[in-house]
Coordinates of C-alpha atoms and ligand atoms in Angstrom, one line a residue:
M11 CA -90.6 46.5 64.9
A12 CA -90.6 44.4 61.7
T13 CA -87.9 42.7 59.7
I14 CA -89.1 41.9 56.2
L15 CA -87.6 39.6 53.6
A16 CA -88.6 40.6 50.1
I17 CA -88.5 38.7 46.8
E18 CA -88.6 40.2 43.2
S19 CA -88.8 37.8 40.2
S20 CA -91.1 39.5 37.7
C21 CA -88.7 39.7 34.7
D22 CA -85.0 38.9 34.3
E23 CA -83.6 39.9 37.7
T24 CA -83.8 37.6 40.7
S25 CA -83.5 39.8 43.7
A26 CA -83.9 39.5 47.5
A27 CA -83.7 42.3 50.1
V28 CA -84.0 42.5 53.9
C29 CA -85.4 45.6 55.5
K30 CA -85.7 46.4 59.2
D31 CA -88.2 49.1 60.4
G32 CA -88.1 50.7 56.9
K33 CA -84.3 50.7 56.7
M34 CA -82.7 48.7 54.0
L35 CA -80.1 46.2 55.3
S36 CA -79.4 44.4 52.0
N37 CA -80.5 44.4 48.4
I38 CA -79.0 41.6 46.3
I39 CA -79.7 41.5 42.5
A40 CA -78.7 38.6 40.2
T41 CA -79.1 39.8 36.6
Q42 CA -79.7 36.9 34.1
Q43 CA -77.1 37.0 31.3
V44 CA -78.7 34.1 29.4
H45 CA -81.0 36.5 27.4
Q46 CA -78.3 38.6 25.9
K47 CA -77.7 36.5 22.8
Y48 CA -81.4 36.4 22.0
G49 CA -81.8 40.2 22.0
G50 CA -84.6 40.2 24.6
V51 CA -85.9 38.2 27.6
V52 CA -86.9 34.6 26.8
P53 CA -89.7 33.8 29.4
E54 CA -89.0 30.1 29.7
L55 CA -85.2 30.7 30.2
A56 CA -86.1 33.5 32.7
S57 CA -88.1 31.2 35.0
R58 CA -85.4 28.5 34.9
A59 CA -82.8 31.0 35.9
H60 CA -85.0 32.3 38.7
Q61 CA -85.2 28.7 40.0
Q62 CA -81.4 28.4 40.0
H63 CA -80.8 31.9 41.6
I64 CA -83.5 32.2 44.2
I65 CA -82.0 30.2 47.1
P66 CA -78.4 31.6 46.8
V67 CA -79.8 35.2 46.3
V68 CA -81.9 34.9 49.5
E69 CA -79.0 33.4 51.4
E70 CA -76.8 36.3 50.4
A71 CA -79.4 38.9 51.3
L72 CA -79.8 37.4 54.8
C73 CA -76.1 37.0 55.2
S74 CA -75.2 40.5 54.1
A75 CA -78.0 41.9 56.3
K76 CA -76.6 39.8 59.2
V77 CA -80.1 38.6 59.8
N78 CA -81.0 35.0 60.7
K79 CA -84.1 33.6 58.9
K80 CA -85.7 33.1 62.3
E81 CA -85.7 36.9 62.8
I82 CA -87.8 37.4 59.7
D83 CA -91.3 38.7 60.6
A84 CA -92.9 38.6 57.2
V85 CA -92.1 37.9 53.5
A86 CA -93.2 40.3 50.7
F87 CA -93.2 39.2 47.1
T88 CA -94.0 40.7 43.7
R89 CA -97.4 39.3 42.7
G90 CA -97.4 41.1 39.3
P91 CA -97.4 42.5 36.7
G92 CA -94.7 40.5 35.0
L93 CA -93.9 37.2 33.2
L94 CA -96.1 34.5 34.8
G95 CA -93.5 31.8 34.9
S96 CA -91.0 34.1 36.5
L97 CA -93.5 35.4 39.1
L98 CA -94.5 31.9 40.0
V99 CA -90.9 31.2 41.2
G100 CA -90.9 34.1 43.6
T101 CA -94.5 33.6 44.7
S102 CA -93.9 29.9 45.5
F103 CA -90.7 30.6 47.4
A104 CA -92.5 33.3 49.5
K105 CA -95.4 31.0 50.2
A106 CA -93.2 28.1 51.2
F107 CA -91.0 30.3 53.5
T108 CA -94.0 31.8 55.3
L109 CA -95.8 28.5 55.6
A110 CA -92.7 26.8 57.1
R111 CA -92.1 29.7 59.6
N112 CA -95.8 30.5 60.2
I113 CA -95.3 34.2 59.5
P114 CA -97.4 36.6 57.4
L115 CA -97.2 36.8 53.6
I116 CA -97.5 40.1 51.8
E117 CA -98.3 40.7 48.0
V118 CA -96.8 43.7 46.3
N119 CA -97.6 45.3 43.0
H120 CA -94.3 45.8 41.1
M121 CA -95.3 49.2 39.5
Q122 CA -96.4 50.6 42.9
A123 CA -93.1 49.3 44.4
H124 CA -91.1 51.2 41.8
I125 CA -92.8 54.4 43.1
L126 CA -92.4 53.4 46.8
A127 CA -88.6 53.1 46.2
H128 CA -88.7 56.8 47.0
F129 CA -89.4 55.9 50.7
I130 CA -86.1 53.9 51.1
P131 CA -83.9 56.1 53.2
S132 CA -80.6 56.8 51.5
D133 CA -77.2 55.9 53.1
K134 CA -75.4 58.0 50.5
D135 CA -77.3 61.3 50.5
P136 CA -77.4 63.1 53.9
E137 CA -80.1 65.5 52.6
W138 CA -82.4 62.6 51.6
T139 CA -86.1 63.1 52.4
A140 CA -89.1 61.1 51.3
P141 CA -91.6 63.0 49.0
E142 CA -94.8 64.3 50.6
F143 CA -98.2 63.4 49.3
P144 CA -99.5 64.2 46.8
F145 CA -96.7 64.0 44.3
L146 CA -96.5 63.2 40.6
C147 CA -94.4 60.2 39.5
L148 CA -93.2 59.4 36.0
T149 CA -92.7 55.6 36.0
V150 CA -90.7 54.4 33.1
S151 CA -89.6 50.8 32.7
G152 CA -89.2 48.1 30.1
G153 CA -92.9 47.3 30.2
H154 CA -94.6 50.4 31.4
T155 CA -94.7 54.2 31.0
Q156 CA -97.1 55.9 33.4
V157 CA -97.8 59.3 34.8
V158 CA -99.1 58.7 38.3
I159 CA -100.6 60.9 41.0
V160 CA -99.5 59.4 44.3
K161 CA -102.0 60.4 47.0
D162 CA -100.8 57.9 49.6
Y163 CA -98.6 54.8 49.9
F164 CA -101.3 52.6 48.2
D165 CA -103.6 55.3 46.8
M166 CA -102.3 56.0 43.3
E167 CA -104.0 57.2 40.2
I168 CA -102.6 56.6 36.7
I169 CA -103.5 59.7 34.6
G170 CA -101.5 58.8 31.5
Q171 CA -99.8 55.8 30.0
T172 CA -98.3 54.4 26.8
M173 CA -100.6 53.3 24.0
D174 CA -98.0 51.1 22.4
D175 CA -94.3 50.7 23.4
A176 CA -92.9 51.5 26.8
A177 CA -90.1 54.1 27.1
G178 CA -87.6 51.3 28.0
E179 CA -88.8 49.4 24.9
A180 CA -88.2 52.5 22.8
F181 CA -84.6 52.4 24.1
D182 CA -84.2 48.6 23.6
K183 CA -85.7 48.5 20.2
T184 CA -83.7 51.5 19.0
A185 CA -80.6 49.6 20.3
K186 CA -81.5 46.6 18.2
I187 CA -81.8 48.8 15.1
L188 CA -78.4 50.2 15.9
D189 CA -76.9 46.6 16.3
L190 CA -76.3 47.1 20.0
P191 CA -76.9 44.2 22.4
Y192 CA -79.8 43.8 24.9
P193 CA -80.6 45.6 27.1
G194 CA -79.9 48.7 25.0
G195 CA -81.0 51.5 27.3
P196 CA -77.7 51.7 29.3
L197 CA -75.6 51.5 26.1
I198 CA -77.6 54.3 24.4
D199 CA -77.1 56.4 27.6
K200 CA -73.3 55.7 27.4
Y201 CA -73.0 56.7 23.7
A202 CA -75.3 59.6 24.0
K203 CA -72.9 61.3 26.5
E204 CA -70.4 61.8 23.6
G205 CA -72.9 62.9 21.0
N206 CA -74.9 65.9 19.8
P207 CA -78.6 65.7 20.8
N208 CA -79.5 68.0 18.0
A209 CA -77.6 66.2 15.2
F210 CA -80.7 64.5 13.9
Q211 CA -84.3 65.4 14.3
F212 CA -86.8 62.6 15.2
P213 CA -90.5 63.3 15.3
E214 CA -92.5 64.1 18.5
P215 CA -95.9 62.4 18.3
Q216 CA -99.0 64.5 19.0
I217 CA -101.0 62.4 21.6
P218 CA -103.8 64.0 23.5
G219 CA -103.8 64.2 27.3
F220 CA -101.0 62.6 29.3
D221 CA -100.7 59.4 27.2
F222 CA -97.6 58.4 25.2
S223 CA -96.8 56.7 22.0
F224 CA -93.3 55.5 21.0
S225 CA -94.0 53.1 18.1
G226 CA -93.8 55.9 15.5
L227 CA -90.5 57.0 16.8
K228 CA -89.1 53.5 16.4
T229 CA -90.3 53.3 12.8
S230 CA -88.8 56.6 11.9
I231 CA -85.5 55.5 13.3
L232 CA -85.6 52.3 11.4
Y233 CA -86.3 54.2 8.0
F234 CA -83.7 56.8 8.9
V235 CA -81.0 54.3 9.5
R236 CA -82.0 52.2 6.4
D237 CA -81.9 55.3 4.1
K238 CA -78.6 56.6 5.4
Q239 CA -77.0 53.2 5.1
K240 CA -77.9 53.0 1.5
I241 CA -75.7 56.1 0.9
D242 CA -73.0 55.1 3.3
P243 CA -72.8 51.5 4.6
E244 CA -70.7 52.7 7.5
F245 CA -73.2 55.4 8.6
L246 CA -74.0 53.7 11.9
Q247 CA -70.4 53.2 13.0
K248 CA -69.5 56.8 12.1
N249 CA -72.5 58.4 13.8
M250 CA -73.3 56.2 16.7
A251 CA -72.9 58.8 19.4
D252 CA -74.9 61.5 17.6
I253 CA -77.7 59.0 16.7
C254 CA -77.9 57.8 20.4
A255 CA -77.9 61.4 21.7
S256 CA -80.6 62.5 19.3
V257 CA -82.9 59.5 20.0
Q258 CA -82.4 59.8 23.7
H259 CA -83.1 63.6 23.5
R260 CA -86.4 62.9 21.7
I261 CA -87.5 60.2 24.2
I262 CA -86.7 62.6 27.1
T263 CA -88.6 65.6 25.5
I264 CA -91.6 63.3 24.9
L265 CA -91.6 62.1 28.6
L266 CA -90.9 65.5 30.2
G267 CA -93.3 67.3 28.0
K268 CA -96.1 65.3 29.5
V269 CA -94.8 65.6 33.1
K270 CA -94.7 69.4 32.7
K271 CA -98.3 69.5 31.4
A272 CA -99.5 67.2 34.2
A273 CA -97.7 69.2 36.9
K274 CA -99.3 72.4 35.6
Q275 CA -102.9 71.0 35.3
Y276 CA -102.8 69.3 38.7
G277 CA -100.9 72.1 40.5
I278 CA -98.3 69.6 41.8
K279 CA -94.7 70.8 42.5
S280 CA -93.2 67.6 43.8
I281 CA -92.1 65.4 40.9
A282 CA -90.5 62.0 41.0
I283 CA -89.2 59.5 38.5
A284 CA -89.1 55.7 38.9
G285 CA -88.4 52.5 37.0
G286 CA -85.4 51.3 34.9
V287 CA -85.4 54.2 32.6
S288 CA -85.0 56.6 35.5
A289 CA -81.4 55.4 35.6
N290 CA -80.9 57.3 32.3
S291 CA -78.4 60.1 33.0
G292 CA -79.9 62.4 30.3
L293 CA -83.4 62.1 31.8
R294 CA -82.0 62.7 35.3
S295 CA -80.2 65.9 34.3
A296 CA -83.0 67.1 32.1
L297 CA -85.5 66.7 34.9
R298 CA -83.2 68.6 37.4
E299 CA -82.9 71.4 34.8
M300 CA -86.7 71.6 34.2
A301 CA -87.3 71.5 38.0
E302 CA -85.1 74.5 38.5
K303 CA -87.0 76.5 35.9
Q304 CA -90.4 75.4 37.2
G305 CA -89.7 75.6 40.9
W306 CA -90.3 71.9 41.5
K307 CA -88.8 69.7 44.2
V308 CA -87.5 66.5 42.4
F309 CA -87.1 63.0 43.7
I310 CA -84.7 60.7 41.7
P311 CA -84.0 57.2 43.1
E312 CA -80.5 55.8 43.8
F313 CA -79.3 53.7 40.9
Q314 CA -79.7 50.4 42.7
Y315 CA -83.4 51.2 43.3
C316 CA -84.2 52.3 39.7
T317 CA -84.0 49.0 37.8
D318 CA -85.8 45.9 39.1
N319 CA -84.8 45.2 42.7
A320 CA -86.3 43.6 45.9
G321 CA -85.5 46.7 48.0
M322 CA -88.5 48.4 46.5
I323 CA -90.6 45.3 47.3
A324 CA -89.3 45.3 50.8
I325 CA -90.3 49.0 51.5
A326 CA -93.8 48.4 50.0
G327 CA -94.0 45.3 52.1
Y328 CA -93.0 47.2 55.2
Y329 CA -95.9 49.7 54.8
K330 CA -98.3 46.9 54.1
F331 CA -97.0 45.1 57.3
L332 CA -97.8 48.3 59.3
N333 CA -101.4 48.1 57.8
K334 CA -101.5 44.3 58.6
D335 CA -102.4 43.9 54.9
F336 CA -101.6 40.2 54.6
V337 CA -102.6 37.5 52.1
G338 CA -103.3 33.7 52.4
Q339 CA -101.6 30.7 50.9
D340 CA -104.2 30.6 48.1
I341 CA -102.7 33.7 46.5
A342 CA -101.6 33.4 42.8
P343 CA -99.4 35.7 40.7
L344 CA -100.9 37.9 38.0
A345 CA -99.3 38.7 34.6
R346 CA -101.4 41.9 34.5
M347 CA -102.1 43.6 37.8
P348 CA -103.9 47.0 38.0
F349 CA -103.3 49.2 41.0
Ligands
KG4_424 O1 -87.7 48.6 35.7 P1 -86.9 47.7 34.9 O2 -85.6 47.2 35.4 O3 -87.7 46.4 34.4 C1 -89.0 46.4 34.1 O4 -89.8 46.4 35.0 O5 -89.3 46.5 32.9 O6 -86.6 48.5 33.5 C2 -85.8 47.9 32.5 C3 -85.7 48.9 31.3 C4 -85.0 48.4 30.1 O7 -85.8 48.7 29.0 C5 -83.7 49.1 30.1 O8 -83.1 49.3 28.8 C6 -84.0 50.4 30.7 O9 -84.9 50.1 31.7 N1 -82.8 51.1 31.2 C7 -82.4 52.2 30.7 C8 -81.2 52.6 31.5 N2 -81.0 51.6 32.4 C9 -82.0 50.7 32.2 N3 -82.8 53.0 29.7 C10 -82.1 54.1 29.5 N4 -81.0 54.5 30.1 C11 -80.5 53.8 31.1 N5 -79.4 54.1 31.7
ZN425 ZN1 -89.6 47.1 36.8

């Protein structure tokens, strides 16, 4: 029996969750609005906002879980990777809480947690099952793009990753070129629903193995928009849906092309997606379609567990609790944190 309080503060979401014996009782996420007018996350403002949000968010997580802080058996927190100033807020809070209550402290790797979100039982889907090991996971977020072979809860091998921009960055930087506010991913997703994915052709980079590159795509979109605007200054407004659909289509074909290749080479038929970009409706439906043709079983997280959330930290913390994998008060956050 274990009740875990989890804290996530790696980027611009302050989140707290309570999980009891692997079941999620609450998952509260406060998204920081302060970055919108700057077109991206401002690290100094992010850590200040975490400071303001952390106590109310934890209180709400406990309250909505109907759990008293005295019932908490351990605290799990995101140690990295992420913005150091932001991570420090969550780390300090977790250390103080466990010190005051004399309970164990558990460090969690944010990227592993995105993948372990697949082990959170769903309240919404009666057919929910957790993936069986080994499975292949495409982890796509604002800072990372990875193809991972998941052999066990904490035994994961990255076989491919981005050499430059992450998939989420490709969405966000495209949105910036299109004069859309930050974060652009969800907006491109929205416009793409009304557009033709084959209206414009953007290049697919030829990268060996399972690695990715998105910086060439970004440059080609920049030149494409600039050239079209020279002929028609209203090109963007008139073609927003088609541009978004075409860019999104290209990002998806790049991602799923590598997944298909990896699944074939490793003979794995259980395929999962994780991270903020796994909320993309085009990616979700394209993966389902590909799975049908390839005979794969696919695992797509609930929306609330796609983008940054403490629920995924709680489930990772729960499995570490079962292993008695605890850390001491001398632990420090890490901006870069390999598996
Ligand atoms: O995992 P996440 O919340 O934070 C990081 O760990 O980076 O991912 C954030 C990224 C952002 O780049 C955001 O634009 C993207 O996920 N994103 C989306 C969608 N929702 C969030 N990208 C495409 N379509 C979406 N619906
Ligand atoms: Zn993330």
